[in-house]
Amino acid sequence: MTLIKSISGIRGTIGGKPSDNLTPLDAVKFAAAYGIWLKDYSKKDKLKVVIGRDARLSGEMIQNLVVSTLVGLGIDVIDLDLSTTPTVEIAVPLEAADGGIILTASHNPKQWNALKLLNEKGEFLDAAQGAKILEIAEKEEFIFSEVDNLGTISKNDSYIDIHVDEVLNLSLIDKEVIKAAKFKVVVDGVNSTGGIAIPKLLEELGVEVIKLYCEPTGHFPHNPEPLKEHLADICELVVKEKADFGIVVDPDVDRLAFISNDGEMFGEEYTLVACADYVLGKTKGNTVSNLSSSRALRDITEKHGGTYEAAAVGEVNVVAKMKANNAIIGGEGNGGIIYPESHYGRDSLVGTALFLMLMAEKGGTVTELRASYPSYFMSKKKIELTPELDVDAILKGMAMKYKNEEVSTIDGVKIDFPENWVHLRKSNTEPIIRIYTEAKSQETANVLANRIIEEIKEIAGL
């Protein structure tokens, strides 16, 4: 069991000892630290914060603790109850709130939960802001409000419907075009809030929906990370039902994966590629993903006459780069779609609608669409080092070794070769270097990864 404190929030397993796990005491402490920081950051006398949660079993308990803590600090709370990460993100500015907290451990198993922290724009905090909250939590110098100055709680369970309406009103979404295509789609909501939100959106778009694990019980029927090895049930059901494709989301609905009509994975990396293909075909512009995402997005962007940029790993870094480069769509290769016309956050509802528009206009099957894109294959490995080794020096050595190639050091070391690439990142918690490679065949990606591991060992003197 564990508790992870980072600049993006606090995440841990439920139960156990305080400070070692996500216990009620830890939830209160970090909610209080956020509230204290928000008071100082906003410089306002009266604050308002939006709270929402996914369906995991500990959600209601953590929600009650967090809401009561903020009320105790004199902060008004808008409680969305069962919601999604992107729904809370759009609710913050719509409610003119000063911040937001999403109670979700995203793709982690059911024993995990987390507090994800937002600013007044409904966007994740930056590194400096997150570090300040950790500092406040460590000191535990909290001053709570007296009885006449307590905050209030307003419940609003309409925001998933509002979110669906916001998606339907996007300029590139035409409800009638999608309706005319008469799609049949299987949805795996992993028994969380995606099982509420995604079917609602599809039904509004005239799509026939076959629900799989769409009851928000919090009992995840499989590992909730939307990877091939966890998705046998939906892959079989798509073929059995002769559906056009399948949709899989994680528990908080910010990651989106598709199953092709033949029951094969469309590929999480290609969720962003397909959505960008549609958007760039309608609107000229630039794209951004992170350094560990597929080169296929760059290829599609350049095909449409745009410019591609890579950001450091992490949603907040991708958003910053998108703003700096006026990107019209971006995201991460884990199925995260960020479409600024909606908001600067990963959003599976937006991604689903964009994908439906692409399929409705292109025609053909999802399998044929996937075959039309540049084909890349990834290898993801790691090398464990002894604690006394200087991991930063090893990475610097690798950058020097390949100084004649295209090298980025904004997040570890990314080496771009003409036909493939390798990205080396160190763990923040243990002496590990993660090695990501991409090439035009799985064998080449694996061979490259193994070669790089041997070179790291050589530099490390192992």
CSV table of C-alpha atoms in Angstrom, one decimal:
chain,number,residue,atom,x,y,z
A,1,MET,CA,0.0,0.0,0.0
A,2,THR,CA,1.3,3.4,-0.8
A,3,LEU,CA,0.8,7.2,-0.8
A,4,ILE,CA,2.3,9.3,-3.6
A,5,LYS,CA,2.5,13.1,-3.1
A,6,SER,CA,3.3,15.0,-6.3
A,7,ILE,CA,2.8,18.4,-7.9
A,8,SER,CA,-0.3,17.1,-9.6
A,9,GLY,CA,-2.0,16.1,-6.4
A,10,ILE,CA,-2.1,13.2,-3.9
A,11,ARG,CA,-2.7,9.6,-4.9
A,12,GLY,CA,-2.7,6.5,-2.8
A,13,THR,CA,-4.4,3.3,-1.6
A,14,ILE,CA,-7.3,3.4,0.8
A,15,GLY,CA,-6.8,2.2,4.4
A,16,GLY,CA,-3.7,1.6,6.5
A,17,LYS,CA,-1.5,4.2,8.3
A,18,PRO,CA,-1.7,8.0,7.8
A,19,SER,CA,1.1,9.3,5.6
A,20,ASP,CA,1.7,5.8,4.2
A,21,ASN,CA,-1.7,5.5,2.5
A,22,LEU,CA,-4.6,7.6,1.5
A,23,THR,CA,-6.5,7.6,4.8
A,24,PRO,CA,-9.2,10.0,6.0
A,25,LEU,CA,-6.6,12.1,7.8
A,26,ASP,CA,-4.5,12.5,4.6
A,27,ALA,CA,-7.6,13.4,2.5
A,28,VAL,CA,-8.4,16.2,5.1
A,29,LYS,CA,-4.9,17.4,5.3
A,30,PHE,CA,-4.4,17.8,1.5
A,31,ALA,CA,-7.8,19.2,0.9
A,32,ALA,CA,-7.0,21.8,3.6
A,33,ALA,CA,-3.7,22.6,2.0
A,34,TYR,CA,-5.4,23.2,-1.3
A,35,GLY,CA,-8.0,25.4,0.3
A,36,ILE,CA,-5.3,27.5,2.2
A,37,TRP,CA,-3.3,27.8,-1.0
A,38,LEU,CA,-6.4,28.8,-3.0
A,39,LYS,CA,-7.2,31.6,-0.5
A,40,ASP,CA,-3.7,33.0,-0.8
A,41,TYR,CA,-3.6,32.6,-4.6
A,42,SER,CA,-7.0,34.1,-5.4
A,43,LYS,CA,-6.8,37.0,-2.8
A,44,LYS,CA,-10.6,36.8,-2.6
A,45,ASP,CA,-12.7,37.0,0.6
A,46,LYS,CA,-15.2,34.3,-0.6
A,47,LEU,CA,-14.2,31.3,-2.7
A,48,LYS,CA,-16.1,28.6,-4.6
A,49,VAL,CA,-14.8,25.2,-5.6
A,50,VAL,CA,-16.3,22.5,-7.8
A,51,ILE,CA,-16.0,18.9,-6.6
A,52,GLY,CA,-16.8,15.7,-8.6
A,53,ARG,CA,-15.8,12.0,-8.4
A,54,ASP,CA,-15.7,8.9,-10.4
A,55,ALA,CA,-17.6,5.8,-9.2
A,56,ARG,CA,-14.9,4.0,-7.3
A,57,LEU,CA,-15.9,2.4,-3.9
A,58,SER,CA,-14.0,5.0,-1.7
A,59,GLY,CA,-15.3,8.0,-3.7
A,60,GLU,CA,-18.2,8.9,-1.5
A,61,MET,CA,-16.1,8.7,1.7
A,62,ILE,CA,-13.3,10.8,0.2
A,63,GLN,CA,-15.8,13.3,-1.2
A,64,ASN,CA,-17.5,13.8,2.2
A,65,LEU,CA,-14.1,14.4,3.8
A,66,VAL,CA,-12.9,16.9,1.1
A,67,VAL,CA,-16.2,18.8,0.9
A,68,SER,CA,-16.5,19.2,4.7
A,69,THR,CA,-12.8,20.3,5.0
A,70,LEU,CA,-13.4,23.1,2.4
A,71,VAL,CA,-16.6,24.1,4.1
A,72,GLY,CA,-14.6,24.3,7.4
A,73,LEU,CA,-12.2,26.7,5.7
A,74,GLY,CA,-15.2,29.0,4.7
A,75,ILE,CA,-15.2,27.9,1.1
A,76,ASP,CA,-18.4,27.3,-0.8
A,77,VAL,CA,-18.6,23.9,-2.6
A,78,ILE,CA,-20.5,23.0,-5.7
A,79,ASP,CA,-20.9,19.2,-5.4
A,80,LEU,CA,-21.3,17.4,-8.8
A,81,ASP,CA,-21.3,14.0,-7.1
A,82,LEU,CA,-20.7,11.3,-9.8
A,83,SER,CA,-18.9,13.0,-12.6
A,84,THR,CA,-15.9,12.8,-14.9
A,85,THR,CA,-12.6,14.6,-15.0
A,86,PRO,CA,-13.4,16.6,-18.1
A,87,THR,CA,-16.9,17.4,-16.7
A,88,VAL,CA,-15.4,19.0,-13.6
A,89,GLU,CA,-12.9,20.8,-15.8
A,90,ILE,CA,-15.7,22.5,-17.8
A,91,ALA,CA,-17.8,23.1,-14.8
A,92,VAL,CA,-15.2,25.3,-13.0
A,93,PRO,CA,-15.3,28.2,-15.5
A,94,LEU,CA,-19.0,27.8,-16.2
A,95,GLU,CA,-19.7,28.2,-12.5
A,96,ALA,CA,-17.2,31.1,-12.2
A,97,ALA,CA,-15.5,29.0,-9.5
A,98,ASP,CA,-12.0,29.6,-8.1
A,99,GLY,CA,-10.9,26.0,-8.5
A,100,GLY,CA,-11.9,22.4,-8.6
A,101,ILE,CA,-11.0,19.0,-7.2
A,102,ILE,CA,-11.6,15.7,-9.0
A,103,LEU,CA,-11.6,12.6,-6.8
A,104,THR,CA,-10.3,9.8,-9.0
A,105,ALA,CA,-7.2,7.6,-9.3
A,106,SER,CA,-7.8,7.6,-13.1
A,107,HIS,CA,-6.7,4.2,-14.5
A,108,ASN,CA,-5.5,2.8,-11.2
A,109,PRO,CA,-7.3,-0.3,-9.6
A,110,LYS,CA,-10.2,0.1,-7.2
A,111,GLN,CA,-8.1,0.3,-4.0
A,112,TRP,CA,-6.6,3.6,-5.2
A,113,ASN,CA,-8.1,7.1,-5.0
A,114,ALA,CA,-6.7,10.6,-5.5
A,115,LEU,CA,-7.3,14.3,-5.3
A,116,LYS,CA,-6.6,16.0,-8.7
A,117,LEU,CA,-6.4,19.8,-8.3
A,118,LEU,CA,-7.6,22.5,-10.7
A,119,ASN,CA,-7.2,26.2,-11.0
A,120,GLU,CA,-9.9,28.8,-11.8
A,121,LYS,CA,-9.7,27.9,-15.5
A,122,GLY,CA,-10.5,24.2,-14.8
A,123,GLU,CA,-6.9,23.3,-15.7
A,124,PHE,CA,-4.3,21.4,-13.7
A,125,LEU,CA,-2.0,23.3,-11.5
A,126,ASP,CA,1.5,24.0,-12.6
A,127,ALA,CA,4.6,22.6,-10.9
A,128,ALA,CA,5.2,25.7,-8.7
A,129,GLN,CA,1.6,25.7,-7.5
A,130,GLY,CA,1.6,22.0,-6.8
A,131,ALA,CA,4.9,22.3,-4.8
A,132,LYS,CA,3.5,25.1,-2.7
A,133,ILE,CA,0.4,22.9,-1.7
A,134,LEU,CA,2.8,20.1,-0.7
A,135,GLU,CA,4.7,22.6,1.4
A,136,ILE,CA,1.5,23.8,3.1
A,137,ALA,CA,0.4,20.2,3.8
A,138,GLU,CA,3.8,19.4,5.3
A,139,LYS,CA,3.6,22.3,7.8
A,140,GLU,CA,0.0,21.6,8.8
A,141,GLU,CA,-0.5,25.2,9.8
A,142,PHE,CA,-4.2,25.3,9.1
A,143,ILE,CA,-6.6,28.0,10.4
A,144,PHE,CA,-10.3,27.0,9.9
A,145,SER,CA,-13.3,29.4,9.9
A,146,GLU,CA,-15.5,30.2,12.8
A,147,VAL,CA,-19.1,29.0,12.8
A,148,ASP,CA,-20.6,32.2,11.2
A,149,ASN,CA,-18.1,32.0,8.3
A,150,LEU,CA,-18.4,28.3,7.3
A,151,GLY,CA,-18.9,27.6,3.6
A,152,THR,CA,-22.0,26.2,2.0
A,153,ILE,CA,-22.7,23.1,-0.1
A,154,SER,CA,-24.7,23.3,-3.4
A,155,LYS,CA,-25.5,20.0,-5.2
A,156,ASN,CA,-25.7,20.0,-8.9
A,157,ASP,CA,-26.1,16.6,-10.7
A,158,SER,CA,-26.9,18.1,-14.1
A,159,TYR,CA,-23.3,18.6,-15.3
A,160,ILE,CA,-22.9,15.4,-17.4
A,161,ASP,CA,-25.9,16.6,-19.4
A,162,ILE,CA,-24.4,20.1,-19.7
A,163,HIS,CA,-21.1,18.5,-20.8
A,164,VAL,CA,-22.9,16.5,-23.5
A,165,ASP,CA,-24.6,19.7,-24.7
A,166,GLU,CA,-21.2,21.5,-24.8
A,167,VAL,CA,-19.8,18.8,-27.1
A,168,LEU,CA,-22.9,18.8,-29.4
A,169,ASN,CA,-22.4,22.6,-29.8
A,170,LEU,CA,-18.8,22.4,-31.0
A,171,SER,CA,-18.4,23.9,-34.4
A,172,LEU,CA,-17.0,20.7,-36.1
A,173,ILE,CA,-19.8,18.4,-34.7
A,174,ASP,CA,-22.9,17.9,-36.8
A,175,LYS,CA,-25.5,15.8,-35.0
A,176,GLU,CA,-27.4,15.1,-38.2
A,177,VAL,CA,-24.4,13.8,-40.1
A,178,ILE,CA,-23.6,11.3,-37.3
A,179,LYS,CA,-27.2,10.3,-37.0
A,180,ALA,CA,-27.5,9.6,-40.7
A,181,ALA,CA,-24.6,7.2,-40.5
A,182,LYS,CA,-26.6,4.8,-38.3
A,183,PHE,CA,-23.6,3.7,-36.2
A,184,LYS,CA,-23.8,0.7,-33.8
A,185,VAL,CA,-21.3,1.0,-31.0
A,186,VAL,CA,-20.3,-1.1,-27.9
A,187,VAL,CA,-19.3,0.9,-24.8
A,188,ASP,CA,-17.2,-0.4,-22.0
A,189,GLY,CA,-17.6,2.0,-19.1
A,190,VAL,CA,-15.6,-0.1,-16.6
A,191,ASN,CA,-18.5,0.3,-14.2
A,192,SER,CA,-17.6,3.9,-13.5
A,193,THR,CA,-19.0,7.3,-14.7
A,194,GLY,CA,-18.0,6.7,-18.4
A,195,GLY,CA,-20.9,4.3,-18.4
A,196,ILE,CA,-23.2,7.2,-17.7
A,197,ALA,CA,-21.5,9.9,-19.9
A,198,ILE,CA,-20.5,8.1,-23.1
A,199,PRO,CA,-23.9,6.4,-23.7
A,200,LYS,CA,-25.7,9.7,-23.1
A,201,LEU,CA,-23.6,11.4,-25.7
A,202,LEU,CA,-24.0,8.6,-28.2
A,203,GLU,CA,-27.8,8.4,-27.8
A,204,GLU,CA,-28.0,12.2,-28.4
A,205,LEU,CA,-26.1,11.6,-31.6
A,206,GLY,CA,-28.5,8.9,-32.8
A,207,VAL,CA,-26.0,6.0,-32.3
A,208,GLU,CA,-27.3,2.6,-31.3
A,209,VAL,CA,-25.5,1.8,-28.0
A,210,ILE,CA,-24.7,-1.7,-26.6
A,211,LYS,CA,-23.6,-1.3,-23.0
A,212,LEU,CA,-20.9,-3.4,-21.4
A,213,TYR,CA,-20.0,-2.7,-17.7
A,214,CYS,CA,-21.8,0.6,-17.7
A,215,GLU,CA,-23.3,0.5,-14.2
A,216,PRO,CA,-21.4,2.9,-12.0
A,217,THR,CA,-20.9,0.5,-9.1
A,218,GLY,CA,-17.2,1.0,-8.7
A,219,HIS,CA,-16.6,-2.7,-9.0
A,220,PHE,CA,-14.2,-2.7,-11.9
A,221,PRO,CA,-14.8,-5.9,-14.0
A,222,HIS,CA,-11.2,-5.8,-15.3
A,223,ASN,CA,-8.0,-3.8,-14.8
A,224,PRO,CA,-9.3,-0.3,-15.6
A,225,GLU,CA,-6.3,0.8,-17.7
A,226,PRO,CA,-7.6,0.5,-21.3
A,227,LEU,CA,-4.9,-1.8,-22.7
A,228,LYS,CA,-5.3,-4.8,-25.0
A,229,GLU,CA,-4.7,-7.4,-22.4
A,230,HIS,CA,-7.6,-6.1,-20.3
A,231,LEU,CA,-10.2,-5.8,-23.0
A,232,ALA,CA,-11.0,-9.3,-24.3
A,233,ASP,CA,-14.7,-9.0,-23.4
A,234,ILE,CA,-15.4,-5.9,-25.5
A,235,CYS,CA,-13.3,-7.1,-28.4
A,236,GLU,CA,-15.4,-10.3,-28.5
A,237,LEU,CA,-18.7,-8.4,-28.2
A,238,VAL,CA,-17.9,-5.9,-31.0
A,239,VAL,CA,-17.5,-8.9,-33.4
A,240,LYS,CA,-20.5,-10.8,-32.0
A,241,GLU,CA,-22.8,-7.8,-32.3
A,242,LYS,CA,-21.4,-6.8,-35.7
A,243,ALA,CA,-20.8,-3.3,-34.3
A,244,ASP,CA,-19.1,-0.6,-36.2
A,245,PHE,CA,-16.6,-0.2,-33.4
A,246,GLY,CA,-16.1,-0.2,-29.6
A,247,ILE,CA,-15.4,2.6,-27.1
A,248,VAL,CA,-13.4,2.0,-23.9
A,249,VAL,CA,-12.7,4.7,-21.3
A,250,ASP,CA,-10.9,4.7,-18.0
A,251,PRO,CA,-12.8,5.3,-14.7
A,252,ASP,CA,-12.6,9.2,-14.9
A,253,VAL,CA,-13.2,9.3,-18.7
A,254,ASP,CA,-10.1,11.3,-19.8
A,255,ARG,CA,-8.5,8.4,-21.7
A,256,LEU,CA,-10.2,7.0,-24.8
A,257,ALA,CA,-9.5,3.8,-26.8
A,258,PHE,CA,-11.3,2.3,-29.8
A,259,ILE,CA,-11.9,-1.3,-30.8
A,260,SER,CA,-12.0,-1.8,-34.6
A,261,ASN,CA,-14.9,-3.6,-36.2
A,262,ASP,CA,-12.8,-6.8,-36.5
A,263,GLY,CA,-12.3,-6.9,-32.7
A,264,GLU,CA,-8.7,-5.7,-32.8
A,265,MET,CA,-7.4,-2.6,-30.9
A,266,PHE,CA,-7.4,0.6,-33.0
A,267,GLY,CA,-4.5,1.6,-30.8
A,268,GLU,CA,-4.5,4.2,-28.0
A,269,GLU,CA,-1.7,6.1,-29.8
A,270,TYR,CA,-4.0,6.4,-32.8
A,271,THR,CA,-7.0,7.9,-31.0
A,272,LEU,CA,-5.3,11.3,-31.1
A,273,VAL,CA,-4.1,10.7,-34.7
A,274,ALA,CA,-7.6,10.0,-36.0
A,275,CYS,CA,-9.2,13.0,-34.1
A,276,ALA,CA,-6.4,15.3,-35.3
A,277,ASP,CA,-6.9,14.0,-38.9
A,278,TYR,CA,-10.5,15.1,-38.8
A,279,VAL,CA,-9.9,18.5,-37.1
A,280,LEU,CA,-6.9,19.3,-39.4
A,281,GLY,CA,-8.9,18.4,-42.4
A,282,LYS,CA,-11.4,21.1,-41.5
A,283,THR,CA,-9.2,23.7,-39.8
A,284,LYS,CA,-5.6,24.5,-40.7
A,285,GLY,CA,-3.3,24.5,-37.6
A,286,ASN,CA,-0.7,22.9,-35.4
A,287,THR,CA,-0.6,20.0,-33.0
A,288,VAL,CA,1.2,19.0,-29.8
A,289,SER,CA,1.7,15.7,-28.0
A,290,ASN,CA,4.3,14.5,-25.5
A,291,LEU,CA,7.8,13.2,-26.2
A,292,SER,CA,6.7,9.6,-25.6
A,293,SER,CA,3.8,9.7,-28.1
A,294,SER,CA,3.7,8.2,-31.6
A,295,ARG,CA,5.4,10.0,-34.6
A,296,ALA,CA,2.2,9.2,-36.5
A,297,LEU,CA,0.7,12.5,-35.2
A,298,ARG,CA,3.6,14.5,-36.7
A,299,ASP,CA,3.1,12.7,-40.0
A,300,ILE,CA,-0.6,13.5,-40.1
A,301,THR,CA,0.0,17.1,-39.1
A,302,GLU,CA,2.5,17.7,-41.8
A,303,LYS,CA,0.3,16.0,-44.4
A,304,HIS,CA,-2.3,18.7,-43.6
A,305,GLY,CA,0.2,21.5,-43.8
A,306,GLY,CA,0.6,22.1,-40.0
A,307,THR,CA,3.5,22.0,-37.6
A,308,TYR,CA,3.9,19.4,-34.8
A,309,GLU,CA,5.7,20.1,-31.5
A,310,ALA,CA,6.5,17.7,-28.7
A,311,ALA,CA,6.1,18.6,-25.0
A,312,ALA,CA,7.5,17.1,-21.8
A,313,VAL,CA,5.4,14.2,-20.5
A,314,GLY,CA,2.4,15.3,-18.4
A,315,GLU,CA,-0.9,17.0,-19.3
A,316,VAL,CA,0.1,20.4,-17.8
A,317,ASN,CA,3.2,20.4,-20.1
A,318,VAL,CA,1.2,19.5,-23.2
A,319,VAL,CA,-1.3,22.3,-22.5
A,320,ALA,CA,1.4,24.9,-21.9
A,321,LYS,CA,3.1,23.9,-25.3
A,322,MET,CA,-0.3,23.9,-27.0
A,323,LYS,CA,-1.0,27.5,-25.8
A,324,ALA,CA,2.5,28.6,-26.8
A,325,ASN,CA,2.2,27.1,-30.3
A,326,ASN,CA,-1.5,27.9,-30.9
A,327,ALA,CA,-2.2,24.2,-31.4
A,328,ILE,CA,-5.8,23.5,-32.5
A,329,ILE,CA,-5.7,19.9,-31.1
A,330,GLY,CA,-3.3,18.0,-29.0
A,331,GLY,CA,-3.0,15.4,-26.3
A,332,GLU,CA,-1.1,12.3,-25.2
A,333,GLY,CA,-0.6,8.9,-26.8
A,334,ASN,CA,-2.5,7.2,-24.0
A,335,GLY,CA,-5.8,8.2,-25.6
A,336,GLY,CA,-6.0,11.7,-24.2
A,337,ILE,CA,-7.6,14.2,-26.6
A,338,ILE,CA,-7.3,18.0,-25.8
A,339,TYR,CA,-9.4,20.2,-28.0
A,340,PRO,CA,-9.1,23.9,-27.0
A,341,GLU,CA,-12.4,24.9,-28.6
A,342,SER,CA,-13.9,22.9,-25.8
A,343,HIS,CA,-11.4,23.2,-23.0
A,344,TYR,CA,-7.7,22.5,-22.2
A,345,GLY,CA,-8.1,19.1,-20.7
A,346,ARG,CA,-8.2,15.5,-21.9
A,347,ASP,CA,-11.8,14.7,-22.8
A,348,SER,CA,-13.2,11.3,-24.0
A,349,LEU,CA,-16.6,12.8,-24.9
A,350,VAL,CA,-15.0,15.3,-27.3
A,351,GLY,CA,-12.8,12.6,-28.7
A,352,THR,CA,-15.7,10.3,-29.3
A,353,ALA,CA,-17.7,13.0,-31.1
A,354,LEU,CA,-14.7,14.0,-33.4
A,355,PHE,CA,-14.1,10.3,-34.2
A,356,LEU,CA,-17.8,9.8,-35.1
A,357,MET,CA,-17.6,12.8,-37.5
A,358,LEU,CA,-14.5,11.4,-39.1
A,359,MET,CA,-16.1,8.0,-39.7
A,360,ALA,CA,-19.4,9.5,-40.8
A,361,GLU,CA,-17.7,11.6,-43.5
A,362,LYS,CA,-15.0,9.1,-44.6
A,363,GLY,CA,-17.3,6.0,-44.7
A,364,GLY,CA,-15.7,2.6,-44.8
A,365,THR,CA,-14.8,0.6,-41.7
A,366,VAL,CA,-12.7,1.5,-38.7
A,367,THR,CA,-10.2,-1.3,-39.7
A,368,GLU,CA,-9.8,0.4,-43.1
A,369,LEU,CA,-9.3,3.8,-41.4
A,370,ARG,CA,-6.5,2.4,-39.1
A,371,ALA,CA,-4.8,0.8,-42.1
A,372,SER,CA,-4.7,4.2,-43.9
A,373,TYR,CA,-2.5,5.8,-41.2
A,374,PRO,CA,1.3,5.5,-40.9
A,375,SER,CA,2.1,2.3,-39.0
A,376,TYR,CA,4.4,2.5,-36.0
A,377,PHE,CA,5.2,0.1,-33.2
A,378,MET,CA,6.4,0.8,-29.7
A,379,SER,CA,8.5,-1.0,-27.1
A,380,LYS,CA,8.3,0.1,-23.4
A,381,LYS,CA,11.1,-1.3,-21.2
A,382,LYS,CA,13.0,-0.2,-18.1
A,383,ILE,CA,16.4,-0.8,-16.6
A,384,GLU,CA,16.9,-1.0,-12.8
A,385,LEU,CA,20.1,0.5,-11.5
A,386,THR,CA,21.8,0.5,-8.1
A,387,PRO,CA,20.9,3.4,-5.8
A,388,GLU,CA,24.5,4.7,-5.7
A,389,LEU,CA,24.6,5.3,-9.5
A,390,ASP,CA,24.1,8.9,-10.8
A,391,VAL,CA,21.1,8.5,-13.1
A,392,ASP,CA,21.3,12.1,-14.3
A,393,ALA,CA,25.0,11.5,-15.3
A,394,ILE,CA,24.0,8.4,-17.2
A,395,LEU,CA,21.4,10.2,-19.2
A,396,LYS,CA,23.8,13.1,-19.9
A,397,GLY,CA,26.2,10.4,-21.2
A,398,MET,CA,23.6,9.0,-23.5
A,399,ALA,CA,22.8,12.5,-24.8
A,400,MET,CA,26.5,13.1,-25.5
A,401,LYS,CA,26.9,9.7,-27.3
A,402,TYR,CA,24.1,10.8,-29.7
A,403,LYS,CA,24.9,14.5,-30.0
A,404,ASN,CA,25.0,14.3,-33.8
A,405,GLU,CA,21.4,13.1,-33.9
A,406,GLU,CA,18.3,15.2,-33.1
A,407,VAL,CA,18.3,15.2,-29.2
A,408,SER,CA,15.9,16.8,-26.8
A,409,THR,CA,16.6,17.1,-23.0
A,410,ILE,CA,13.5,18.9,-21.8
A,411,ASP,CA,12.2,15.6,-20.2
A,412,GLY,CA,14.9,13.0,-19.9
A,413,VAL,CA,16.6,12.3,-23.2
A,414,LYS,CA,14.7,11.9,-26.5
A,415,ILE,CA,16.9,10.8,-29.5
A,416,ASP,CA,15.2,11.1,-32.9
A,417,PHE,CA,16.7,9.0,-35.6
A,418,PRO,CA,15.5,9.2,-39.2
A,419,GLU,CA,13.4,6.1,-39.0
A,420,ASN,CA,12.7,5.7,-35.3
A,421,TRP,CA,13.2,7.2,-31.9
A,422,VAL,CA,14.1,6.4,-28.2
A,423,HIS,CA,13.0,8.3,-25.1
A,424,LEU,CA,14.8,7.8,-21.8
A,425,ARG,CA,13.2,9.0,-18.6
A,426,LYS,CA,14.2,8.5,-15.0
A,427,SER,CA,11.8,7.5,-12.2
A,428,ASN,CA,11.3,10.2,-9.5
A,429,THR,CA,11.0,7.5,-6.8
A,430,GLU,CA,13.5,4.8,-7.6
A,431,PRO,CA,16.8,4.2,-9.6
A,432,ILE,CA,15.1,3.2,-12.8
A,433,ILE,CA,15.4,4.5,-16.4
A,434,ARG,CA,12.4,3.9,-18.5
A,435,ILE,CA,13.1,3.2,-22.2
A,436,TYR,CA,10.5,3.9,-24.8
A,437,THR,CA,11.2,3.2,-28.5
A,438,GLU,CA,9.2,3.5,-31.7
A,439,ALA,CA,9.9,2.0,-35.1
A,440,LYS,CA,8.2,0.8,-38.2
A,441,SER,CA,8.1,-2.8,-37.0
A,442,GLN,CA,7.8,-4.3,-33.5
A,443,GLU,CA,11.0,-6.3,-34.0
A,444,THR,CA,13.0,-3.1,-34.8
A,445,ALA,CA,11.5,-1.3,-31.8
A,446,ASN,CA,12.5,-4.2,-29.5
A,447,VAL,CA,16.0,-4.4,-31.0
A,448,LEU,CA,16.5,-0.7,-30.5
A,449,ALA,CA,15.4,-0.8,-26.9
A,450,ASN,CA,17.7,-3.7,-26.1
A,451,ARG,CA,20.6,-1.9,-27.8
A,452,ILE,CA,20.0,1.2,-25.7
A,453,ILE,CA,19.8,-0.9,-22.5
A,454,GLU,CA,23.3,-2.3,-23.3
A,455,GLU,CA,24.7,1.1,-24.0
A,456,ILE,CA,23.3,2.4,-20.7
A,457,LYS,CA,24.9,-0.5,-18.9
A,458,GLU,CA,28.2,0.4,-20.6
A,459,ILE,CA,28.1,4.0,-19.6
A,460,ALA,CA,27.1,3.0,-16.0
A,461,GLY,CA,30.0,0.5,-15.9
A,462,LEU,CA,27.7,-2.4,-15.2
